[in-house]
Amino acid sequence: MSAKPSTSARRHLRTKQAILDAALALVIEKGPDQFSLREVARRVDYSPAGLYEYFRDKEAIIAALCQIGFKRLAVTLNTVASDLPQREYLAKLGLAYLGFAQKNPEYYRLIFNFIPSKRQSLQEPVEDADPYNILLKAMAKGLESGVIKASAQDQAETLSYNFWALLHGIAMLRSTVLKDFDADFATADRRAIEIFLKGLS
Amino acid sequence: MSAKPSTSARRHLRTKQAILDAALALVIEKGPDQFSLREVARRVDYSPAGLYEYFRDKEAIIAALCQIGFKRLAVTLNTVASDLPQREYLAKLGLAYLGFAQKNPEYYRLIFNFIPSKRQSLQEPVEDADPYNILLKAMAKGLESGVIKASAQDQAETLSYNFWALLHGIAMLRSTVLKDFDADFATADRRAIEIFLKGLS
DNA sequence: TGTACATCAGTGAACGCGCGTTCACTGATGTAC
DNA sequence: TGTACATCAGTGAACGCGCGTTCACTGATGTAC
């Protein structure tokens, strides 16, 4: 019974979490388009109006989910040991990225298919928590150390953007066009990363 | 005044086209999610019920648009001279693909973001008209002739799937996450293709 | 050329639906003495 | 411990909205004689 979080505050938090859980499940099921506040309410056995105790509006729920997804992806990428040989590190980052996208396809789509980047140009700094930043730093380190050999005017941004595009393309194809396609994607994906990194040396 | 298409048949066709035009404009404006039959009707100055003379239902309009988009992309890719040196041909195919996606972003999303592939496994044949087939054939030719050098067990499918993923990733990033991002994408895209093809030799 | 009739493009009103949000409320929980 | 009161989580009903689709209809166009 330590005083800090009052029982009511804990209850509040727990309910909020339940709403988020249900919302996530709904997003996973129906996709973010068909997401409906009323359906979330139904699933947590609240009246639709009840949710307004916890979120300002429908948008706020979506935004909260996005934030969580972003964070989870960042955690996933940070799990990869960054002291590996740099090419291997990049390769593992790529695989970890794809693994996340595959395990959380609708999370992935939520994050990247509906929310435009806050950053609007190369001049603006990358947010620290942005998963892209992890790719970027890895690529920059590779470039500096010469492990990644590229043409003179290449910048880390160009290369990591391209790498990201490759990963994003794979992830999106898998979760949309090729959703029900049956093939050995794991092998193909490894090969894609391999090819790309080979092109960089 | 040749007899074949009666005036009424021509009228019918023209109206149908007007509906498709309006529908396309609407898709481009609002995205396929917010697409509404009633709004299309408003734009062609028909009552909502009127459209049912031309399309069975809302889905049929979307389907027609998809078909057109597919065809247009195929035409774009077929415009690339296929008798170029094979690596250059692949590179130009890639650029043409990206050009299409950039000029028709919502068309592109309509085609690839909402419609799962009919093909469900590698065993099933690729449809002839499928744009992917153009990539696949180009890649297969490159492999056969040895211009594309790959590891022993590589198949044309794996490689063209990977190439497609790269292109798709670029196209999607540009039309969603990086929609308002300001940078020299043309250069970066060329570089991406270059890197990938270099990784294949 | 004129008339009677059939065809058919297009309409207006209505259907039932699910949605996001507001608002006055209630009943339970927590607080003060 | 009991009582009076304030706070606050949660409700039910209602709002107005736009949607896809149906259906009986009308008025114009085309056809037959």
GROMACS .gro file of C-alpha atoms in nm, chain B residues 56-148:
model
   93
  257ARG     CA    1  -2.326  -0.343  -6.017
  258ASP     CA    2  -2.208  -0.187  -5.693
  259LYS     CA    3  -1.940   0.020  -5.532
  260GLU     CA    4  -1.690  -0.262  -5.545
  261ALA     CA    5  -1.728  -0.288  -5.921
  262ILE     CA    6  -1.615   0.071  -5.966
  263ILE     CA    7  -1.307   0.013  -5.756
  264ALA     CA    8  -1.233  -0.306  -5.942
  265ALA     CA    9  -1.258  -0.129  -6.276
  266LEU     CA   10  -1.016   0.136  -6.157
  267CYS     CA   11  -0.771  -0.128  -6.043
  268GLN     CA   12  -0.781  -0.298  -6.375
  269ILE     CA   13  -0.710   0.027  -6.555
  270GLY     CA   14  -0.424   0.107  -6.321
  271PHE     CA   15  -0.272  -0.234  -6.367
  272LYS     CA   16  -0.290  -0.199  -6.740
  273ARG     CA   17  -0.138   0.147  -6.735
  274LEU     CA   18   0.154   0.031  -6.525
  275ALA     CA   19   0.212  -0.258  -6.761
  276VAL     CA   20   0.207  -0.020  -7.056
  277THR     CA   21   0.457   0.206  -6.883
  278LEU     CA   22   0.693  -0.083  -6.824
  279ASN     CA   23   0.652  -0.213  -7.175
  280THR     CA   24   0.756   0.124  -7.308
  281VAL     CA   25   1.108   0.058  -7.186
  282ALA     CA   26   1.315  -0.078  -7.472
  283SER     CA   27   1.384  -0.438  -7.385
  284ASP     CA   28   1.680  -0.472  -7.619
  285LEU     CA   29   1.904  -0.259  -7.402
  286PRO     CA   30   2.200  -0.420  -7.228
  287GLN     CA   31   2.038  -0.631  -6.965
  288ARG     CA   32   2.158  -0.452  -6.658
  289GLU     CA   33   2.062  -0.122  -6.808
  290TYR     CA   34   1.725  -0.264  -6.903
  291LEU     CA   35   1.660  -0.369  -6.546
  292ALA     CA   36   1.769  -0.030  -6.419
  293LYS     CA   37   1.540   0.150  -6.661
  294LEU     CA   38   1.255  -0.080  -6.572
  295GLY     CA   39   1.308   0.017  -6.211
  296LEU     CA   40   1.308   0.385  -6.290
  297ALA     CA   41   0.999   0.352  -6.507
  298TYR     CA   42   0.825   0.172  -6.223
  299LEU     CA   43   0.913   0.445  -5.978
  300GLY     CA   44   0.811   0.710  -6.228
  301PHE     CA   45   0.469   0.557  -6.257
  302ALA     CA   46   0.429   0.534  -5.882
  303GLN     CA   47   0.528   0.895  -5.842
  304LYS     CA   48   0.300   1.028  -6.111
  305ASN     CA   49   0.005   0.818  -6.001
  306PRO     CA   50   0.050   0.776  -5.628
  307GLU     CA   51  -0.308   0.691  -5.546
  308TYR     CA   52  -0.342   0.469  -5.848
  309TYR     CA   53  -0.037   0.295  -5.720
  310ARG     CA   54  -0.172   0.257  -5.370
  311LEU     CA   55  -0.502   0.139  -5.506
  312ILE     CA   56  -0.335  -0.136  -5.702
  313PHE     CA   57  -0.090  -0.258  -5.445
  314ASN     CA   58  -0.216  -0.158  -5.108
  315PHE     CA   59  -0.565  -0.292  -5.115
  316ILE     CA   60  -0.577  -0.577  -5.358
  317PRO     CA   61  -0.413  -0.901  -5.257
  318SER     CA   62  -0.239  -1.095  -5.529
  319LYS     CA   63  -0.445  -1.355  -5.709
  320ARG     CA   64  -0.140  -1.573  -5.737
  321GLN     CA   65  -0.090  -1.762  -5.412
  322SER     CA   66   0.230  -1.954  -5.459
  323LEU     CA   67   0.532  -1.991  -5.682
  324GLN     CA   68   0.376  -2.294  -5.846
  325GLU     CA   69   0.092  -2.098  -5.996
  326PRO     CA   70   0.181  -1.925  -6.319
  327VAL     CA   71   0.225  -1.549  -6.333
  328GLU     CA   72  -0.048  -1.378  -6.530
  329ASP     CA   73   0.081  -1.251  -6.857
  330ALA     CA   74  -0.050  -0.900  -6.812
  331ASP     CA   75   0.091  -0.871  -6.461
  332PRO     CA   76   0.353  -0.596  -6.442
  333TYR     CA   77   0.551  -0.820  -6.214
  334ASN     CA   78   0.587  -1.056  -6.504
  335ILE     CA   79   0.787  -0.795  -6.693
  336LEU     CA   80   1.033  -0.769  -6.407
  337LEU     CA   81   1.046  -1.143  -6.378
  338LYS     CA   82   1.123  -1.199  -6.743
  339ALA     CA   83   1.391  -0.933  -6.742
  340MET     CA   84   1.553  -1.089  -6.439
  341ALA     CA   85   1.533  -1.439  -6.584
  342LYS     CA   86   1.700  -1.326  -6.905
  343GLY     CA   87   1.973  -1.157  -6.707
  344LEU     CA   88   2.032  -1.472  -6.507
  345GLU     CA   89   2.043  -1.699  -6.809
  346SER     CA   90   2.286  -1.484  -6.997
  347GLY     CA   91   2.508  -1.457  -6.690
  348VAL     CA   92   2.493  -1.079  -6.676
  349ILE     CA   93   2.328  -1.122  -6.342
   0.00000   0.00000   0.00000
